[in-house]
Amino acid sequence: MLSIEAFSTPIFPAAMPLHSSFQRHGHLLHSYPPLNNHRQSPKTLSSSTFTNQDTDPIFNYDEESRCHVITVPSFLPNTQINDDFPYPSPLHKIHVFPLLSTEETSHLLALARNHANENKSWNQQDSSRHVSYPTVDFAIDESAEISEYLGNNGIKFQERIFGALSDAFDVDADDLSFLDLFCASYEAADGGGLLTDEEGRDTMDRLEFHRDGSLLSFTVLLTPPEGFEGGGTIFDALRDVHIDGTVPILKSPGTINPPEAGFATLHSGKLLHGGHVVTKGQRVVLVGFVSVDERNTRDGALGDATKEWGRNDVRLFWDRRRLSLLKKQQREGNNQSQPTWRIKNWRYLPKDTSERRSEKNEGRSYFGPHSIIPHKVLESIERRASQESIRKRRLITEDKMLREILLPRNERGEKVNMQMGEWKEVEFDMDGLILGWEEGNEGAN
């Protein structure tokens, strides 16, 4: 299922604002067991050759709460480990647990299907909101009925999911906000009784590897597992884990499949992940991207990681150039293992003159019209762009970022409480209406 794009790191852009029923301020309360205390029944799973044996992924399950926690392995070499940023951080953990009751899930699925059928929302991919990786979905704020059901007059979904995210990742619930909330559909390519070419529907059965635009993300499974085959959320960091059947929610290759509808999967949106292929039926999920107030995050951590991931894109770019030139020359009869790659920018380099060498004491350029890139350099380009090398660098960078981006509680800044005011007309002048900010009015919260 991997393509060249799977090794780059485009992220989702910010989406449209959510329905007003999701705008809520203040501390959010929750009544279910804290996720970060689920340390019962640990299992260590064998993993990738990239990892150290001491940091293989660990699975924890709490029978009473039915909460599963999978800690992804460490990929950071010992030479790069900094004791100030210990492993595992909260962001190394993936939490799977029951969030919605059977009745709530069934009702929400019915509302979603009714809205999708009436508006043909699941008939085409939406590239207006998710530019890099379009999904077949609709935004929750497009449905007043669903927004009302999820809101404070309904099942108080935001309060529950933010409370769960707060427990799982040690971030205050009132530091969280929705970047996007949508309902996505994945259908088997062969139809499974749901998809036919004659209908002209542009649906999808999977989603390639990507990173979300948010630090935290979640999915809630709405369709019962018996209604489809395949599917689940696949994580690159879990792809090499040996599946021996002892962890029932973890399937090959590194895919997490919740056991029942209504289960939520919480994870960092910066973990490289995707939607595994659905081979039969339809899988419907409620997906959320959740922003974390910047007072909780370390400046530069995400930027440094993005630069490293971008360097992988550069490696792939130059290797594609190398391959293109090699194929062209092979068609012309050149059967060498590497192409003859002439350096075309030699004319822009300083010329080798006696003045530069004797009077200015400057170095000289040996490049000329017949200069070529040495084969050893081309072999290095090929080697550094191999899938194994790219993936190793990507996982190391990901691991480092997960360790560093969240600040310890004692280093986080003060909360900023924004007061609501109102814009009022205060005076006229020759330039027209001047507006001012009025504070302390009765409507302030």
GROMACS .gro file of C-alpha atoms in nm, residues 2-236:
model
  235
    2LEU     CA    1   0.303   0.228   0.026
    3SER     CA    2   0.379   0.486  -0.236
    4ILE     CA    3   0.662   0.735  -0.270
    5GLU     CA    4   0.437   0.990  -0.098
    6ALA     CA    5   0.415   0.762   0.202
    7PHE     CA    6   0.772   0.854   0.287
    8SER     CA    7   0.710   1.228   0.286
    9THR     CA    8   0.539   1.409   0.568
   10PRO     CA    9   0.261   1.640   0.450
   11ILE     CA   10   0.019   1.730   0.725
   12PHE     CA   11  -0.345   1.824   0.735
   13PRO     CA   12  -0.419   2.196   0.728
   14ALA     CA   13  -0.645   2.364   0.977
   15ALA     CA   14  -1.008   2.293   0.903
   16MET     CA   15  -1.324   2.499   0.927
   17PRO     CA   16  -1.440   2.601   1.277
   18LEU     CA   17  -1.661   2.357   1.459
   19HIS     CA   18  -2.028   2.395   1.535
   20SER     CA   19  -2.093   2.631   1.826
   21SER     CA   20  -2.206   2.345   2.047
   22PHE     CA   21  -1.840   2.235   2.069
   23GLN     CA   22  -1.714   2.572   2.193
   24ARG     CA   23  -1.675   2.531   2.568
   25HIS     CA   24  -1.443   2.693   2.819
   26GLY     CA   25  -1.334   2.598   3.170
   27HIS     CA   26  -1.217   2.275   3.326
   28LEU     CA   27  -1.379   1.958   3.188
   29LEU     CA   28  -1.475   1.685   3.432
   30HIS     CA   29  -1.472   1.311   3.368
   31SER     CA   30  -1.573   1.006   3.568
   32TYR     CA   31  -1.400   0.707   3.410
   33PRO     CA   32  -1.067   0.557   3.530
   34PRO     CA   33  -0.748   0.751   3.441
   35LEU     CA   34  -0.585   0.595   3.133
   36ASN     CA   35  -0.230   0.663   3.243
   37ASN     CA   36  -0.269   0.431   3.543
   38HIS     CA   37  -0.347   0.121   3.336
   39ARG     CA   38  -0.031  -0.076   3.402
   40GLN     CA   39  -0.176  -0.423   3.457
   41SER     CA   40  -0.094  -0.737   3.261
   42PRO     CA   41   0.210  -0.601   3.070
   43LYS     CA   42   0.336  -0.795   2.769
   44THR     CA   43   0.661  -0.726   2.584
   45LEU     CA   44   0.646  -0.786   2.209
   46SER     CA   45   0.947  -0.856   1.991
   47SER     CA   46   1.013  -0.579   1.744
   48SER     CA   47   1.223  -0.421   1.472
   49THR     CA   48   1.597  -0.461   1.425
   50PHE     CA   49   1.608  -0.082   1.462
   51THR     CA   50   1.510  -0.102   1.829
   52ASN     CA   51   1.697  -0.196   2.143
   53GLN     CA   52   1.577  -0.515   2.312
   54ASP     CA   53   1.507  -0.318   2.630
   55THR     CA   54   1.264  -0.087   2.451
   56ASP     CA   55   1.045  -0.323   2.255
   57PRO     CA   56   0.679  -0.219   2.248
   58ILE     CA   57   0.489  -0.292   2.568
   59PHE     CA   58   0.122  -0.380   2.590
   60ASN     CA   59  -0.084  -0.312   2.903
   61TYR     CA   60  -0.444  -0.413   2.961
   62ASP     CA   61  -0.678  -0.329   3.248
   63GLU     CA   62  -0.959  -0.584   3.266
   64GLU     CA   63  -1.190  -0.372   3.479
   65SER     CA   64  -1.188  -0.068   3.252
   66ARG     CA   65  -1.114  -0.269   2.932
   67CYS     CA   66  -0.841  -0.018   2.849
   68HIS     CA   67  -0.550  -0.118   2.625
   69VAL     CA   68  -0.225   0.080   2.617
   70ILE     CA   69   0.048   0.009   2.362
   71THR     CA   70   0.382   0.186   2.406
   72VAL     CA   71   0.563   0.215   2.074
   73PRO     CA   72   0.931   0.116   2.081
   74SER     CA   73   1.227   0.349   2.105
   75PHE     CA   74   1.428   0.401   1.787
   76LEU     CA   75   1.674   0.659   1.916
   77PRO     CA   76   2.036   0.533   1.910
   78ASN     CA   77   2.214   0.525   2.245
   79THR     CA   78   2.451   0.796   2.125
   80GLN     CA   79   2.159   1.038   2.082
   81ILE     CA   80   1.978   0.967   2.409
   82ASN     CA   81   1.942   1.269   2.637
   83ASP     CA   82   1.855   1.191   2.999
   84ASP     CA   83   1.659   1.518   3.015
   85PHE     CA   84   1.404   1.366   2.775
   86PRO     CA   85   1.324   1.016   2.907
   87TYR     CA   86   1.153   0.733   2.724
   88PRO     CA   87   0.866   0.668   2.713
   89SER     CA   88   0.694   1.003   2.706
   90PRO     CA   89   0.313   1.014   2.722
   91LEU     CA   90   0.312   1.063   2.344
   92HIS     CA   91   0.476   0.722   2.288
   93LYS     CA   92   0.154   0.558   2.408
   94ILE     CA   93  -0.155   0.458   2.211
   95HIS     CA   94  -0.472   0.416   2.416
   96VAL     CA   95  -0.771   0.203   2.312
   97PHE     CA   96  -1.076   0.197   2.540
   98PRO     CA   97  -1.460   0.205   2.540
   99LEU     CA   98  -1.582   0.565   2.509
  100LEU     CA   99  -1.940   0.537   2.382
  101SER     CA  100  -2.210   0.294   2.488
  102THR     CA  101  -2.368   0.055   2.239
  103GLU     CA  102  -2.681   0.270   2.223
  104GLU     CA  103  -2.485   0.593   2.174
  105THR     CA  104  -2.270   0.440   1.901
  106SER     CA  105  -2.567   0.292   1.713
  107HIS     CA  106  -2.757   0.622   1.724
  108LEU     CA  107  -2.453   0.822   1.612
  109LEU     CA  108  -2.389   0.580   1.323
  110ALA     CA  109  -2.753   0.612   1.212
  111LEU     CA  110  -2.731   0.992   1.219
  112ALA     CA  111  -2.406   0.984   1.022
  113ARG     CA  112  -2.544   0.753   0.754
  114ASN     CA  113  -2.862   0.958   0.718
  115HIS     CA  114  -2.662   1.278   0.675
  116ALA     CA  115  -2.418   1.114   0.430
  117ASN     CA  116  -2.701   0.967   0.221
  118GLU     CA  117  -2.898   1.292   0.207
  119ASN     CA  118  -2.594   1.501   0.115
  120LYS     CA  119  -2.393   1.240  -0.079
  121SER     CA  120  -2.106   1.311   0.159
  122TRP     CA  121  -1.952   0.967   0.119
  123ASN     CA  122  -1.970   0.964  -0.261
  124GLN     CA  123  -1.643   1.151  -0.316
  125GLN     CA  124  -1.319   1.244  -0.147
  126ASP     CA  125  -1.304   1.583   0.022
  127SER     CA  126  -0.986   1.761  -0.088
  128SER     CA  127  -1.096   2.107   0.026
  129ARG     CA  128  -1.020   2.044   0.395
  130HIS     CA  129  -0.761   1.766   0.382
  131VAL     CA  130  -0.543   1.876   0.093
  132SER     CA  131  -0.249   1.637   0.115
  133TYR     CA  132  -0.450   1.324   0.200
  134PRO     CA  133  -0.818   1.366   0.108
  135THR     CA  134  -1.068   1.144   0.288
  136VAL     CA  135  -1.428   1.047   0.218
  137ASP     CA  136  -1.592   1.234   0.503
  138PHE     CA  137  -1.807   1.520   0.622
  139ALA     CA  138  -1.735   1.775   0.894
  140ILE     CA  139  -1.950   1.735   1.203
  141ASP     CA  140  -2.043   2.103   1.197
  142GLU     CA  141  -2.221   2.038   0.867
  143SER     CA  142  -2.488   1.843   1.055
  144ALA     CA  143  -2.686   2.036   1.317
  145GLU     CA  144  -2.849   1.713   1.433
  146ILE     CA  145  -2.518   1.535   1.499
  147SER     CA  146  -2.367   1.847   1.657
  148GLU     CA  147  -2.665   1.870   1.891
  149TYR     CA  148  -2.639   1.503   1.984
  150LEU     CA  149  -2.267   1.529   2.059
  151GLY     CA  150  -2.300   1.863   2.238
  152ASN     CA  151  -2.382   1.963   2.592
  153ASN     CA  152  -2.751   1.894   2.542
  154GLY     CA  153  -2.667   1.543   2.426
  155ILE     CA  154  -2.393   1.300   2.525
  156LYS     CA  155  -2.134   1.571   2.612
  157PHE     CA  156  -1.882   1.422   2.374
  158GLN     CA  157  -1.624   1.700   2.401
  159GLU     CA  158  -1.618   1.674   2.779
  160ARG     CA  159  -1.563   1.299   2.763
  161ILE     CA  160  -1.300   1.289   2.488
  162PHE     CA  161  -1.103   1.585   2.626
  163GLY     CA  162  -1.108   1.424   2.969
  164ALA     CA  163  -0.973   1.102   2.821
  165LEU     CA  164  -0.701   1.287   2.627
  166SER     CA  165  -0.608   1.479   2.941
  167ASP     CA  166  -0.562   1.157   3.139
  168ALA     CA  167  -0.375   0.981   2.861
  169PHE     CA  168  -0.126   1.254   2.772
  170ASP     CA  169  -0.098   1.462   3.092
  171VAL     CA  170  -0.237   1.781   2.939
  172ASP     CA  171  -0.510   1.985   3.110
  173ALA     CA  172  -0.845   1.945   2.938
  174ASP     CA  173  -0.896   2.320   2.914
  175ASP     CA  174  -0.572   2.343   2.714
  176LEU     CA  175  -0.730   2.133   2.437
  177SER     CA  176  -0.936   2.251   2.140
  178PHE     CA  177  -1.071   2.093   1.824
  179LEU     CA  178  -0.879   2.158   1.506
  180ASP     CA  179  -1.115   1.932   1.312
  181LEU     CA  180  -1.390   1.681   1.384
  182PHE     CA  181  -1.532   1.471   1.103
  183CYS     CA  182  -1.693   1.139   1.016
  184ALA     CA  183  -1.505   0.928   0.759
  185SER     CA  184  -1.604   0.623   0.557
  186TYR     CA  185  -1.381   0.349   0.414
  187GLU     CA  186  -1.533   0.095   0.176
  188ALA     CA  187  -1.388  -0.216   0.022
  189ALA     CA  188  -1.278  -0.169  -0.338
  190ASP     CA  189  -1.472  -0.474  -0.454
  191GLY     CA  190  -1.791  -0.320  -0.323
  192GLY     CA  191  -1.888  -0.562  -0.053
  193GLY     CA  192  -2.246  -0.488  -0.159
  194LEU     CA  193  -2.189  -0.117  -0.105
  195LEU     CA  194  -1.981   0.014  -0.395
  196THR     CA  195  -2.042  -0.023  -0.767
  197ASP     CA  196  -1.867   0.148  -1.056
  198GLU     CA  197  -2.201   0.225  -1.219
  199GLU     CA  198  -2.285   0.463  -0.938
  200GLY     CA  199  -1.977   0.671  -1.013
  201ARG     CA  200  -1.881   0.706  -0.648
  202ASP     CA  201  -1.525   0.813  -0.569
  203THR     CA  202  -1.471   0.631  -0.240
  204MET     CA  203  -1.160   0.492  -0.072
  205ASP     CA  204  -1.062   0.173   0.107
  206ARG     CA  205  -0.749   0.300   0.286
  207LEU     CA  206  -0.548   0.609   0.376
  208GLU     CA  207  -0.175   0.628   0.313
  209PHE     CA  208   0.077   0.704   0.587
  210HIS     CA  209   0.065   1.065   0.705
  211ARG     CA  210   0.099   1.291   1.007
  212ASP     CA  211  -0.188   1.504   1.132
  213GLY     CA  212  -0.176   1.879   1.175
  214SER     CA  213  -0.254   1.835   1.544
  215LEU     CA  214  -0.039   1.707   1.828
  216LEU     CA  215  -0.320   1.477   1.948
  217SER     CA  216  -0.568   1.274   1.744
  218PHE     CA  217  -0.836   1.014   1.799
  219THR     CA  218  -1.073   0.785   1.615
  220VAL     CA  219  -1.394   0.633   1.745
  221LEU     CA  220  -1.514   0.320   1.567
  222LEU     CA  221  -1.885   0.348   1.479
  223THR     CA  222  -1.943   0.033   1.275
  224PRO     CA  223  -1.938  -0.306   1.452
  225PRO     CA  224  -1.625  -0.508   1.361
  226GLU     CA  225  -1.842  -0.783   1.210
  227GLY     CA  226  -1.962  -0.530   0.950
  228PHE     CA  227  -1.628  -0.514   0.770
  229GLU     CA  228  -1.296  -0.692   0.724
  230GLY     CA  229  -0.952  -0.537   0.743
  231GLY     CA  230  -0.931  -0.171   0.835
  232GLY     CA  231  -0.793  -0.028   1.156
  233THR     CA  232  -0.524   0.233   1.221
  234ILE     CA  233  -0.178   0.127   1.108
  235PHE     CA  234   0.129   0.278   1.278
  236ASP     CA  235   0.470   0.280   1.112
   0.00000   0.00000   0.00000
